[in-house]
């Protein structure tokens, strides 16, 4: 975890991966849609910060 904290880009990639895994394993459609929105917002925010 220390490596992630020291590297913001690596932390963002790790967080996106964790969100994607949570979505992938979701069996509830309503929760999936909520997680998808969170995932999309996170990716948009991180991509926007890098521009």
JSON list of N, CA and C in Angstrom, two decimals:
[
{"chain": "A", "resi": 1, "resn": "UNK", "atom": "N", "xyz": [0.82, -1.20, 0.00]},
{"chain": "A", "resi": 1, "resn": "UNK", "atom": "CA", "xyz": [0.00, 0.00, 0.00]},
{"chain": "A", "resi": 1, "resn": "UNK", "atom": "C", "xyz": [0.86, 1.26, 0.00]},
{"chain": "A", "resi": 2, "resn": "UNK", "atom": "N", "xyz": [2.05, 1.18, 0.53]},
{"chain": "A", "resi": 2, "resn": "UNK", "atom": "CA", "xyz": [2.95, 2.34, 0.56]},
{"chain": "A", "resi": 2, "resn": "UNK", "atom": "C", "xyz": [3.29, 2.78, -0.86]},
{"chain": "A", "resi": 3, "resn": "UNK", "atom": "N", "xyz": [3.50, 1.81, -1.76]},
{"chain": "A", "resi": 3, "resn": "UNK", "atom": "CA", "xyz": [3.78, 2.15, -3.15]},
{"chain": "A", "resi": 3, "resn": "UNK", "atom": "C", "xyz": [2.62, 2.90, -3.79]},
{"chain": "A", "resi": 4, "resn": "UNK", "atom": "N", "xyz": [1.41, 2.48, -3.46]},
{"chain": "A", "resi": 4, "resn": "UNK", "atom": "CA", "xyz": [0.23, 3.15, -4.02]},
{"chain": "A", "resi": 4, "resn": "UNK", "atom": "C", "xyz": [0.12, 4.58, -3.51]},
{"chain": "A", "resi": 5, "resn": "UNK", "atom": "N", "xyz": [0.37, 4.77, -2.23]},
{"chain": "A", "resi": 5, "resn": "UNK", "atom": "CA", "xyz": [0.26, 6.10, -1.64]},
{"chain": "A", "resi": 5, "resn": "UNK", "atom": "C", "xyz": [1.31, 7.05, -2.21]},
{"chain": "A", "resi": 6, "resn": "UNK", "atom": "N", "xyz": [2.45, 6.52, -2.59]},
{"chain": "A", "resi": 6, "resn": "UNK", "atom": "CA", "xyz": [3.53, 7.35, -3.11]},
{"chain": "A", "resi": 6, "resn": "UNK", "atom": "C", "xyz": [3.35, 7.71, -4.58]},
{"chain": "A", "resi": 7, "resn": "UNK", "atom": "N", "xyz": [2.44, 7.04, -5.26]},
{"chain": "A", "resi": 7, "resn": "UNK", "atom": "CA", "xyz": [2.27, 7.26, -6.69]},
{"chain": "A", "resi": 7, "resn": "UNK", "atom": "C", "xyz": [0.79, 7.46, -7.01]},
{"chain": "A", "resi": 8, "resn": "UNK", "atom": "N", "xyz": [0.35, 8.70, -7.21]},
{"chain": "A", "resi": 8, "resn": "UNK", "atom": "CA", "xyz": [-1.07, 8.98, -7.46]},
{"chain": "A", "resi": 8, "resn": "UNK", "atom": "C", "xyz": [-1.64, 8.26, -8.68]},
{"chain": "A", "resi": 9, "resn": "UNK", "atom": "N", "xyz": [-0.85, 8.14, -9.74]},
{"chain": "A", "resi": 9, "resn": "UNK", "atom": "CA", "xyz": [-1.33, 7.45, -10.94]},
{"chain": "A", "resi": 9, "resn": "UNK", "atom": "C", "xyz": [-1.57, 5.97, -10.67]},
{"chain": "A", "resi": 10, "resn": "UNK", "atom": "N", "xyz": [-0.65, 5.36, -9.93]},
{"chain": "A", "resi": 10, "resn": "UNK", "atom": "CA", "xyz": [-0.79, 3.95, -9.58]},
{"chain": "A", "resi": 10, "resn": "UNK", "atom": "C", "xyz": [-1.99, 3.75, -8.65]},
{"chain": "A", "resi": 11, "resn": "UNK", "atom": "N", "xyz": [-2.20, 4.67, -7.72]},
{"chain": "A", "resi": 11, "resn": "UNK", "atom": "CA", "xyz": [-3.35, 4.59, -6.82]},
{"chain": "A", "resi": 11, "resn": "UNK", "atom": "C", "xyz": [-4.65, 4.71, -7.61]},
{"chain": "A", "resi": 12, "resn": "UNK", "atom": "N", "xyz": [-4.70, 5.61, -8.58]},
{"chain": "A", "resi": 12, "resn": "UNK", "atom": "CA", "xyz": [-5.90, 5.77, -9.40]},
{"chain": "A", "resi": 12, "resn": "UNK", "atom": "C", "xyz": [-6.18, 4.50, -10.20]},
{"chain": "A", "resi": 13, "resn": "UNK", "atom": "N", "xyz": [-5.14, 3.90, -10.77]},
{"chain": "A", "resi": 13, "resn": "UNK", "atom": "CA", "xyz": [-5.32, 2.66, -11.53]},
{"chain": "A", "resi": 13, "resn": "UNK", "atom": "C", "xyz": [-5.80, 1.53, -10.62]},
{"chain": "A", "resi": 14, "resn": "UNK", "atom": "N", "xyz": [-5.23, 1.45, -9.44]},
{"chain": "A", "resi": 14, "resn": "UNK", "atom": "CA", "xyz": [-5.63, 0.41, -8.48]},
{"chain": "A", "resi": 14, "resn": "UNK", "atom": "C", "xyz": [-7.09, 0.59, -8.06]},
{"chain": "A", "resi": 15, "resn": "UNK", "atom": "N", "xyz": [-7.48, 1.81, -7.77]},
{"chain": "A", "resi": 15, "resn": "UNK", "atom": "CA", "xyz": [-8.86, 2.09, -7.36]},
{"chain": "A", "resi": 15, "resn": "UNK", "atom": "C", "xyz": [-9.83, 1.76, -8.49]},
{"chain": "A", "resi": 16, "resn": "UNK", "atom": "N", "xyz": [-9.48, 2.14, -9.71]},
{"chain": "A", "resi": 16, "resn": "UNK", "atom": "CA", "xyz": [-10.34, 1.82, -10.86]},
{"chain": "A", "resi": 16, "resn": "UNK", "atom": "C", "xyz": [-10.48, 0.31, -11.02]},
{"chain": "A", "resi": 17, "resn": "UNK", "atom": "N", "xyz": [-9.39, -0.42, -10.83]},
{"chain": "A", "resi": 17, "resn": "UNK", "atom": "CA", "xyz": [-9.43, -1.88, -10.92]},
{"chain": "A", "resi": 17, "resn": "UNK", "atom": "C", "xyz": [-10.34, -2.46, -9.85]},
{"chain": "A", "resi": 18, "resn": "UNK", "atom": "N", "xyz": [-10.24, -1.96, -8.63]},
{"chain": "A", "resi": 18, "resn": "UNK", "atom": "CA", "xyz": [-11.08, -2.45, -7.54]},
{"chain": "A", "resi": 18, "resn": "UNK", "atom": "C", "xyz": [-12.56, -2.16, -7.82]},
{"chain": "A", "resi": 19, "resn": "UNK", "atom": "N", "xyz": [-12.86, -0.98, -8.34]},
{"chain": "A", "resi": 19, "resn": "UNK", "atom": "CA", "xyz": [-14.25, -0.64, -8.69]},
{"chain": "A", "resi": 19, "resn": "UNK", "atom": "C", "xyz": [-14.76, -1.56, -9.79]},
{"chain": "A", "resi": 20, "resn": "UNK", "atom": "N", "xyz": [-13.93, -1.82, -10.79]},
{"chain": "A", "resi": 20, "resn": "UNK", "atom": "CA", "xyz": [-14.33, -2.70, -11.89]},
{"chain": "A", "resi": 20, "resn": "UNK", "atom": "C", "xyz": [-14.57, -4.12, -11.40]},
{"chain": "A", "resi": 21, "resn": "UNK", "atom": "N", "xyz": [-13.72, -4.62, -10.51]},
{"chain": "A", "resi": 21, "resn": "UNK", "atom": "CA", "xyz": [-13.92, -5.97, -9.96]},
{"chain": "A", "resi": 21, "resn": "UNK", "atom": "C", "xyz": [-15.20, -6.05, -9.15]},
{"chain": "A", "resi": 22, "resn": "UNK", "atom": "N", "xyz": [-15.49, -5.01, -8.39]},
{"chain": "A", "resi": 22, "resn": "UNK", "atom": "CA", "xyz": [-16.72, -4.99, -7.61]},
{"chain": "A", "resi": 22, "resn": "UNK", "atom": "C", "xyz": [-17.94, -5.01, -8.53]},
{"chain": "A", "resi": 23, "resn": "UNK", "atom": "N", "xyz": [-17.88, -4.24, -9.61]},
{"chain": "A", "resi": 23, "resn": "UNK", "atom": "CA", "xyz": [-18.98, -4.24, -10.58]},
{"chain": "A", "resi": 23, "resn": "UNK", "atom": "C", "xyz": [-19.12, -5.60, -11.24]},
{"chain": "A", "resi": 24, "resn": "UNK", "atom": "N", "xyz": [-18.00, -6.18, -11.64]},
{"chain": "A", "resi": 24, "resn": "UNK", "atom": "CA", "xyz": [-18.02, -7.46, -12.36]},
{"chain": "A", "resi": 24, "resn": "UNK", "atom": "C", "xyz": [-18.64, -8.57, -11.52]},
{"chain": "A", "resi": 25, "resn": "UNK", "atom": "N", "xyz": [-18.41, -8.54, -10.21]},
{"chain": "A", "resi": 25, "resn": "UNK", "atom": "CA", "xyz": [-18.92, -9.61, -9.35]},
{"chain": "A", "resi": 25, "resn": "UNK", "atom": "C", "xyz": [-20.32, -9.33, -8.82]},
{"chain": "A", "resi": 26, "resn": "UNK", "atom": "N", "xyz": [-20.89, -8.19, -9.18]},
{"chain": "A", "resi": 26, "resn": "UNK", "atom": "CA", "xyz": [-22.20, -7.79, -8.67]},
{"chain": "A", "resi": 26, "resn": "UNK", "atom": "C", "xyz": [-23.31, -8.61, -9.34]},
{"chain": "A", "resi": 27, "resn": "UNK", "atom": "N", "xyz": [-24.23, -9.12, -8.53]},
{"chain": "A", "resi": 27, "resn": "UNK", "atom": "CA", "xyz": [-25.35, -9.91, -9.04]},
{"chain": "A", "resi": 27, "resn": "UNK", "atom": "C", "xyz": [-26.66, -9.11, -9.08]},
{"chain": "A", "resi": 28, "resn": "UNK", "atom": "N", "xyz": [-26.68, -7.98, -8.40]},
{"chain": "A", "resi": 28, "resn": "UNK", "atom": "CA", "xyz": [-27.88, -7.14, -8.30]},
{"chain": "A", "resi": 28, "resn": "UNK", "atom": "C", "xyz": [-27.83, -6.04, -9.37]},
{"chain": "A", "resi": 29, "resn": "UNK", "atom": "N", "xyz": [-28.83, -6.01, -10.25]},
{"chain": "A", "resi": 29, "resn": "UNK", "atom": "CA", "xyz": [-28.83, -5.05, -11.36]},
{"chain": "A", "resi": 29, "resn": "UNK", "atom": "C", "xyz": [-28.84, -3.61, -10.86]},
{"chain": "A", "resi": 30, "resn": "UNK", "atom": "N", "xyz": [-29.62, -3.32, -9.84]},
{"chain": "A", "resi": 30, "resn": "UNK", "atom": "CA", "xyz": [-29.69, -1.95, -9.31]},
{"chain": "A", "resi": 30, "resn": "UNK", "atom": "C", "xyz": [-28.35, -1.52, -8.75]},
{"chain": "A", "resi": 31, "resn": "UNK", "atom": "N", "xyz": [-27.72, -2.39, -7.99]},
{"chain": "A", "resi": 31, "resn": "UNK", "atom": "CA", "xyz": [-26.40, -2.08, -7.43]},
{"chain": "A", "resi": 31, "resn": "UNK", "atom": "C", "xyz": [-25.37, -1.94, -8.55]},
{"chain": "A", "resi": 32, "resn": "UNK", "atom": "N", "xyz": [-25.47, -2.79, -9.57]},
{"chain": "A", "resi": 32, "resn": "UNK", "atom": "CA", "xyz": [-24.55, -2.71, -10.71]},
{"chain": "A", "resi": 32, "resn": "UNK", "atom": "C", "xyz": [-24.65, -1.33, -11.38]},
{"chain": "A", "resi": 33, "resn": "UNK", "atom": "N", "xyz": [-25.85, -0.85, -11.59]},
{"chain": "A", "resi": 33, "resn": "UNK", "atom": "CA", "xyz": [-26.04, 0.45, -12.23]},
{"chain": "A", "resi": 33, "resn": "UNK", "atom": "C", "xyz": [-25.45, 1.56, -11.36]},
{"chain": "A", "resi": 34, "resn": "UNK", "atom": "N", "xyz": [-25.63, 1.46, -10.05]},
{"chain": "A", "resi": 34, "resn": "UNK", "atom": "CA", "xyz": [-25.03, 2.45, -9.13]},
{"chain": "A", "resi": 34, "resn": "UNK", "atom": "C", "xyz": [-23.51, 2.39, -9.19]},
{"chain": "A", "resi": 35, "resn": "UNK", "atom": "N", "xyz": [-22.96, 1.19, -9.16]},
{"chain": "A", "resi": 35, "resn": "UNK", "atom": "CA", "xyz": [-21.50, 1.03, -9.23]},
{"chain": "A", "resi": 35, "resn": "UNK", "atom": "C", "xyz": [-20.96, 1.51, -10.56]},
{"chain": "A", "resi": 36, "resn": "UNK", "atom": "N", "xyz": [-21.69, 1.28, -11.64]},
{"chain": "A", "resi": 36, "resn": "UNK", "atom": "CA", "xyz": [-21.27, 1.74, -12.95]},
{"chain": "A", "resi": 36, "resn": "UNK", "atom": "C", "xyz": [-21.16, 3.26, -12.98]},
{"chain": "A", "resi": 37, "resn": "UNK", "atom": "N", "xyz": [-22.13, 3.93, -12.40]},
{"chain": "A", "resi": 37, "resn": "UNK", "atom": "CA", "xyz": [-22.10, 5.40, -12.35]},
{"chain": "A", "resi": 37, "resn": "UNK", "atom": "C", "xyz": [-20.90, 5.89, -11.53]},
{"chain": "A", "resi": 38, "resn": "UNK", "atom": "N", "xyz": [-20.64, 5.25, -10.41]},
{"chain": "A", "resi": 38, "resn": "UNK", "atom": "CA", "xyz": [-19.48, 5.61, -9.58]},
{"chain": "A", "resi": 38, "resn": "UNK", "atom": "C", "xyz": [-18.19, 5.39, -10.37]},
{"chain": "A", "resi": 39, "resn": "UNK", "atom": "N", "xyz": [-18.11, 4.25, -11.06]},
{"chain": "A", "resi": 39, "resn": "UNK", "atom": "CA", "xyz": [-16.93, 3.93, -11.86]},
{"chain": "A", "resi": 39, "resn": "UNK", "atom": "C", "xyz": [-16.72, 4.96, -12.96]},
{"chain": "A", "resi": 40, "resn": "UNK", "atom": "N", "xyz": [-17.78, 5.28, -13.70]},
{"chain": "A", "resi": 40, "resn": "UNK", "atom": "CA", "xyz": [-17.68, 6.26, -14.78]},
{"chain": "A", "resi": 40, "resn": "UNK", "atom": "C", "xyz": [-17.25, 7.63, -14.26]},
{"chain": "A", "resi": 41, "resn": "UNK", "atom": "N", "xyz": [-17.83, 8.06, -13.15]},
{"chain": "A", "resi": 41, "resn": "UNK", "atom": "CA", "xyz": [-17.47, 9.35, -12.57]},
{"chain": "A", "resi": 41, "resn": "UNK", "atom": "C", "xyz": [-16.01, 9.36, -12.12]},
{"chain": "A", "resi": 42, "resn": "UNK", "atom": "N", "xyz": [-15.56, 8.26, -11.53]},
{"chain": "A", "resi": 42, "resn": "UNK", "atom": "CA", "xyz": [-14.18, 8.17, -11.07]},
{"chain": "A", "resi": 42, "resn": "UNK", "atom": "C", "xyz": [-13.21, 8.27, -12.25]},
{"chain": "A", "resi": 43, "resn": "UNK", "atom": "N", "xyz": [-13.50, 7.53, -13.31]},
{"chain": "A", "resi": 43, "resn": "UNK", "atom": "CA", "xyz": [-12.64, 7.56, -14.50]},
{"chain": "A", "resi": 43, "resn": "UNK", "atom": "C", "xyz": [-12.64, 8.96, -15.12]},
{"chain": "A", "resi": 44, "resn": "UNK", "atom": "N", "xyz": [-13.81, 9.56, -15.24]},
{"chain": "A", "resi": 44, "resn": "UNK", "atom": "CA", "xyz": [-13.89, 10.92, -15.80]},
{"chain": "A", "resi": 44, "resn": "UNK", "atom": "C", "xyz": [-13.10, 11.91, -14.96]},
{"chain": "A", "resi": 45, "resn": "UNK", "atom": "N", "xyz": [-13.21, 11.81, -13.65]},
{"chain": "A", "resi": 45, "resn": "UNK", "atom": "CA", "xyz": [-12.51, 12.72, -12.74]},
{"chain": "A", "resi": 45, "resn": "UNK", "atom": "C", "xyz": [-11.00, 12.55, -12.87]},
{"chain": "A", "resi": 46, "resn": "UNK", "atom": "N", "xyz": [-10.53, 11.32, -12.87]},
{"chain": "A", "resi": 46, "resn": "UNK", "atom": "CA", "xyz": [-9.09, 11.08, -12.95]},
{"chain": "A", "resi": 46, "resn": "UNK", "atom": "C", "xyz": [-8.54, 11.45, -14.32]},
{"chain": "A", "resi": 47, "resn": "UNK", "atom": "N", "xyz": [-9.30, 11.19, -15.38]},
{"chain": "A", "resi": 47, "resn": "UNK", "atom": "CA", "xyz": [-8.86, 11.55, -16.72]},
{"chain": "A", "resi": 47, "resn": "UNK", "atom": "C", "xyz": [-8.81, 13.07, -16.86]},
{"chain": "A", "resi": 48, "resn": "UNK", "atom": "N", "xyz": [-9.81, 13.74, -16.32]},
{"chain": "A", "resi": 48, "resn": "UNK", "atom": "CA", "xyz": [-9.88, 15.19, -16.40]},
{"chain": "A", "resi": 48, "resn": "UNK", "atom": "C", "xyz": [-8.70, 15.83, -15.67]},
{"chain": "A", "resi": 49, "resn": "UNK", "atom": "N", "xyz": [-8.31, 15.26, -14.53]},
{"chain": "A", "resi": 49, "resn": "UNK", "atom": "CA", "xyz": [-7.20, 15.81, -13.76]},
{"chain": "A", "resi": 49, "resn": "UNK", "atom": "C", "xyz": [-5.88, 15.67, -14.51]},
{"chain": "A", "resi": 50, "resn": "UNK", "atom": "N", "xyz": [-5.78, 14.70, -15.41]},
{"chain": "A", "resi": 50, "resn": "UNK", "atom": "CA", "xyz": [-4.53, 14.49, -16.14]},
{"chain": "A", "resi": 50, "resn": "UNK", "atom": "C", "xyz": [-4.43, 15.35, -17.39]},
{"chain": "A", "resi": 51, "resn": "UNK", "atom": "N", "xyz": [-5.52, 15.97, -17.81]},
{"chain": "A", "resi": 51, "resn": "UNK", "atom": "CA", "xyz": [-5.47, 16.80, -19.03]},
{"chain": "A", "resi": 51, "resn": "UNK", "atom": "C", "xyz": [-4.77, 18.11, -18.81]}
]
